[in-house]
CSV table of C-alpha atoms in Angstrom, one decimal:
chain,number,residue,atom,x,y,z
A,245,MET,CA,17.9,19.8,17.4
A,246,GLU,CA,19.0,16.7,15.6
A,247,ASP,CA,19.6,16.3,11.9
A,248,ILE,CA,16.3,15.1,10.4
A,249,ASP,CA,17.7,12.5,8.0
A,250,LYS,CA,19.8,10.9,10.8
A,251,LEU,CA,16.7,10.9,13.1
A,252,LEU,CA,14.5,9.3,10.3
A,253,GLY,CA,17.2,6.7,9.8
A,254,GLU,CA,17.1,5.8,13.5
A,255,MET,CA,13.3,5.6,13.5
A,256,GLN,CA,13.3,3.4,10.4
A,257,LEU,CA,15.7,1.0,12.2
A,258,TYR,CA,13.5,1.1,15.3
A,259,GLY,CA,10.4,0.3,13.3
A,260,GLN,CA,12.1,-2.7,11.6
A,261,GLU,CA,13.5,-4.1,14.8
A,262,ASN,CA,10.2,-3.8,16.7
A,263,LYS,CA,8.0,-4.8,13.8
A,264,ILE,CA,6.1,-1.5,13.8
A,265,PRO,CA,4.6,-0.7,10.4
A,266,ILE,CA,6.0,2.4,8.8
A,267,ILE,CA,5.7,3.4,5.2
A,268,ASN,CA,7.9,1.0,3.3
A,269,GLU,CA,10.9,1.9,1.2
A,270,LYS,CA,9.1,1.3,-2.1
A,271,GLY,CA,6.1,3.4,-1.2
A,272,LYS,CA,8.1,6.2,0.4
A,273,PRO,CA,9.2,8.0,-2.8
A,274,ALA,CA,5.6,8.3,-4.0
A,275,LEU,CA,4.6,9.9,-0.7
A,276,VAL,CA,7.6,12.3,-0.8
A,277,GLU,CA,6.8,13.2,-4.4
A,278,ALA,CA,3.2,14.0,-3.5
A,279,VAL,CA,4.2,16.2,-0.5
A,280,ARG,CA,6.8,18.0,-2.6
A,281,GLN,CA,4.2,18.6,-5.3
A,282,LYS,CA,1.7,20.0,-2.8
A,283,ARG,CA,3.9,21.8,-0.3
A,284,PRO,CA,1.1,21.7,2.2
A,285,HIS,CA,0.6,24.3,5.0
A,286,ARG,CA,-1.8,22.3,7.1
A,287,VAL,CA,-1.7,18.5,7.3
A,288,LEU,CA,-3.9,15.8,8.8
A,289,GLU,CA,-2.3,12.4,9.3
A,290,ILE,CA,-4.4,9.4,10.3
A,291,GLY,CA,-2.1,6.8,11.9
A,292,THR,CA,1.0,8.2,13.6
A,293,ALA,CA,2.7,5.0,14.7
A,294,ILE,CA,6.1,6.2,15.8
A,295,GLY,CA,6.0,9.4,13.9
A,296,TYR,CA,8.2,8.4,10.9
A,297,SER,CA,5.8,9.5,8.1
A,298,THR,CA,4.9,12.5,10.3
A,299,LEU,CA,8.4,13.8,10.2
A,300,LEU,CA,8.9,12.8,6.6
A,301,ILE,CA,5.9,14.9,5.6
A,302,ALA,CA,7.1,17.8,7.8
A,303,LYS,CA,10.5,17.8,6.1
A,304,GLU,CA,9.0,18.1,2.6
A,305,ALA,CA,6.1,20.4,3.4
A,306,ALA,CA,5.9,24.2,3.5
A,307,GLU,CA,8.2,25.9,6.0
A,308,ASN,CA,5.2,27.0,8.1
A,309,VAL,CA,3.5,23.6,8.1
A,310,LYS,CA,1.2,22.5,11.0
A,311,ILE,CA,0.4,18.9,11.4
A,312,ASP,CA,-2.3,17.2,13.4
A,313,THR,CA,-1.6,13.4,13.6
A,314,LEU,CA,-4.0,10.8,15.1
A,315,GLU,CA,-2.9,7.7,16.9
A,316,LEU,CA,-5.0,5.0,18.7
A,317,SER,CA,-2.2,3.5,20.8
A,318,LYS,CA,-1.0,5.6,23.7
A,319,GLU,CA,2.2,3.7,23.8
A,320,ARG,CA,3.1,4.4,20.2
A,321,ALA,CA,2.0,8.0,20.6
A,322,GLU,CA,4.5,8.4,23.5
A,323,ILE,CA,7.3,6.9,21.3
A,324,ALA,CA,6.3,9.2,18.5
A,325,GLN,CA,6.3,12.3,20.8
A,326,ALA,CA,9.8,11.4,22.0
A,327,TYR,CA,11.1,11.3,18.5
A,328,ILE,CA,9.2,14.4,17.3
A,329,SER,CA,10.5,16.4,20.4
A,330,ARG,CA,14.1,15.8,19.1
A,331,SER,CA,13.2,17.5,15.8
A,332,VAL,CA,13.0,21.1,14.6
A,333,TYR,CA,9.3,20.4,13.9
A,334,LYS,CA,8.4,19.7,17.5
A,335,ASP,CA,6.3,22.9,17.9
A,336,ARG,CA,4.5,22.3,14.6
A,337,ILE,CA,3.2,18.8,15.2
A,338,LYS,CA,0.3,17.9,17.6
A,339,ILE,CA,-0.5,14.2,18.4
A,340,HIS,CA,-4.1,13.4,19.2
A,341,VAL,CA,-4.5,10.1,21.0
A,342,GLY,CA,-7.7,8.1,20.6
A,343,ASP,CA,-10.1,6.7,18.0
A,344,ALA,CA,-9.5,8.5,14.7
A,345,GLY,CA,-13.1,8.3,13.6
A,346,GLU,CA,-14.1,10.2,16.7
A,347,ILE,CA,-11.3,12.7,16.7
A,348,ILE,CA,-11.8,13.7,13.1
A,349,THR,CA,-15.3,14.9,13.8
A,350,ALA,CA,-14.0,17.2,16.6
A,351,LEU,CA,-11.4,18.9,14.4
A,352,SER,CA,-11.9,22.2,12.6
A,353,GLY,CA,-10.4,24.4,9.9
A,354,LYS,CA,-9.2,23.2,6.5
A,355,TYR,CA,-6.4,20.8,5.6
A,356,ASP,CA,-4.7,20.9,2.3
A,357,PHE,CA,-3.0,17.5,2.7
A,358,VAL,CA,-4.3,14.3,4.3
A,359,PHE,CA,-2.3,11.1,4.8
A,360,ILE,CA,-4.2,8.0,5.7
A,361,ASP,CA,-2.2,5.0,7.1
A,362,ALA,CA,-4.4,3.5,9.8
A,363,ALA,CA,-7.1,0.8,10.2
A,364,LYS,CA,-7.6,-0.2,6.6
A,365,GLY,CA,-11.2,-1.3,7.2
A,366,GLN,CA,-12.1,2.2,8.2
A,367,TYR,CA,-10.8,4.0,5.1
A,368,PRO,CA,-14.3,4.8,3.6
A,369,ASP,CA,-15.4,6.1,7.0
A,370,TYR,CA,-12.3,8.3,7.4
A,371,PHE,CA,-12.9,9.7,3.9
A,372,ARG,CA,-16.5,10.7,4.6
A,373,LYS,CA,-15.6,12.3,7.9
A,374,LEU,CA,-12.6,14.2,6.7
A,375,TYR,CA,-14.2,15.4,3.5
A,376,PRO,CA,-15.7,18.5,5.2
A,377,LEU,CA,-12.2,19.4,6.5
A,378,LEU,CA,-10.5,19.2,3.1
A,379,SER,CA,-9.5,22.5,1.4
A,380,ALA,CA,-10.9,23.3,-2.1
A,381,ASP,CA,-7.6,22.1,-3.7
A,382,GLY,CA,-6.7,19.5,-1.0
A,383,MET,CA,-4.9,16.2,-1.6
A,384,ILE,CA,-5.5,12.9,0.1
A,385,VAL,CA,-2.9,10.1,0.0
A,386,ALA,CA,-3.9,6.7,1.4
A,387,ASP,CA,-1.4,4.0,2.0
A,388,ASN,CA,-1.8,0.2,1.7
A,389,VAL,CA,-4.8,0.4,-0.7
A,390,LEU,CA,-3.7,-2.6,-2.7
A,391,PHE,CA,-3.2,-4.7,0.5
A,392,ARG,CA,-0.8,-7.5,-0.5
A,393,GLY,CA,-2.2,-7.6,-4.0
A,394,TYR,CA,-5.7,-8.7,-3.0
A,395,VAL,CA,-7.6,-5.5,-3.8
A,396,MET,CA,-7.3,-5.2,-7.5
A,397,GLY,CA,-8.0,-8.2,-9.8
A,398,ASN,CA,-9.3,-11.6,-8.9
A,399,ARG,CA,-6.6,-13.0,-6.7
A,400,GLU,CA,-8.1,-15.1,-3.9
A,401,TYR,CA,-7.6,-13.8,-0.4
A,402,PRO,CA,-7.9,-15.5,3.1
A,403,ARG,CA,-11.4,-15.1,4.6
A,404,ARG,CA,-10.0,-13.2,7.5
A,405,PHE,CA,-9.2,-10.3,5.1
A,406,LYS,CA,-12.7,-10.2,3.6
A,407,THR,CA,-13.7,-7.0,5.3
A,408,ILE,CA,-10.4,-5.2,4.7
A,409,VAL,CA,-10.4,-6.0,1.0
A,410,LYS,CA,-14.1,-5.0,0.7
A,411,ARG,CA,-13.6,-1.7,2.4
A,412,LEU,CA,-10.4,-0.8,0.5
A,413,ARG,CA,-12.3,-1.6,-2.8
A,414,GLU,CA,-15.0,0.7,-1.5
A,415,TYR,CA,-12.5,3.4,-0.7
A,416,ILE,CA,-10.9,3.2,-4.2
A,417,ALA,CA,-14.3,3.4,-5.8
A,418,LEU,CA,-15.2,6.5,-3.6
A,419,VAL,CA,-12.1,8.5,-4.6
A,420,SER,CA,-12.2,7.3,-8.2
A,421,ASN,CA,-15.8,7.9,-8.9
A,422,THR,CA,-16.2,11.2,-7.2
A,423,PRO,CA,-16.0,13.7,-10.1
A,424,GLU,CA,-14.2,16.4,-8.0
A,425,PHE,CA,-11.2,14.2,-7.4
A,426,ALA,CA,-8.5,13.0,-9.8
A,427,THR,CA,-7.1,9.8,-8.4
A,428,VAL,CA,-4.0,7.9,-9.3
A,429,ILE,CA,-3.2,4.5,-7.8
A,430,LYS,CA,0.6,4.0,-7.4
A,431,GLU,CA,1.5,0.4,-7.2
A,432,ASP,CA,4.7,1.2,-5.3
A,433,GLY,CA,5.0,-0.7,-2.0
A,434,ASP,CA,1.6,-1.8,-0.9
A,435,GLY,CA,-0.2,0.7,-3.1
A,436,LEU,CA,-0.9,4.4,-2.6
A,437,ALA,CA,-4.0,6.2,-3.8
A,438,ILE,CA,-3.2,9.9,-4.5
A,439,SER,CA,-6.4,11.9,-4.8
A,440,GLN,CA,-6.2,15.5,-5.8
A,441,ARG,CA,-9.3,17.6,-5.3
A,442,LEU,CA,-10.0,19.7,-8.4
A,443,MET,CA,-10.9,23.4,-7.8
A,444,VAL,CA,-14.1,24.3,-9.6
A,445,GLU,CA,-14.0,27.8,-11.1
A,446,CYS,CA,-17.2,29.8,-10.8
A,447,ASP,CA,-18.7,31.1,-14.0
A,448,ASN,CA,-19.4,34.8,-13.3
A,449,GLN,CA,-20.8,35.5,-16.8
């Protein structure tokens, strides 16, 4: 098996050369920090692309981590599988190809870490569908939530981005106004929303 850092470096270069979006250098430390903090055992990733963040998460997660990652593009899924197969995590990662909104509803069990980096207009829908799959102390990290600086504040955005901006604002409101989540918006890169579900202790008295 290949050295994971060397493999990630190769993938990063491939992504840049082929204009395939992977988590950017400014946002990466915030994701790595969140995974190290959580040390998850079961991960759901929405948006595989070429598998860069998948392997990045696997590297920082618990030793026995299992990852389900969802990718719409068959072509990208095949590239991701080729990279993942060269890593020590190849037996711990399963790629599901198809529409994430449909696949999520067919999954079972509980995930203690979710990374969302897919169709930005679908973030609220993803949240509602994955919610039943989230463990009692699960964490959700969503990338690109500030979308080029258009989501927070009053900066004007092109009309073609109207739906994306509206849905990302809706997503931020969802995770910020749901009492059982503590959400921090990191402005690194294109913005990451880190939402930690708070375990509620039962009162036995």
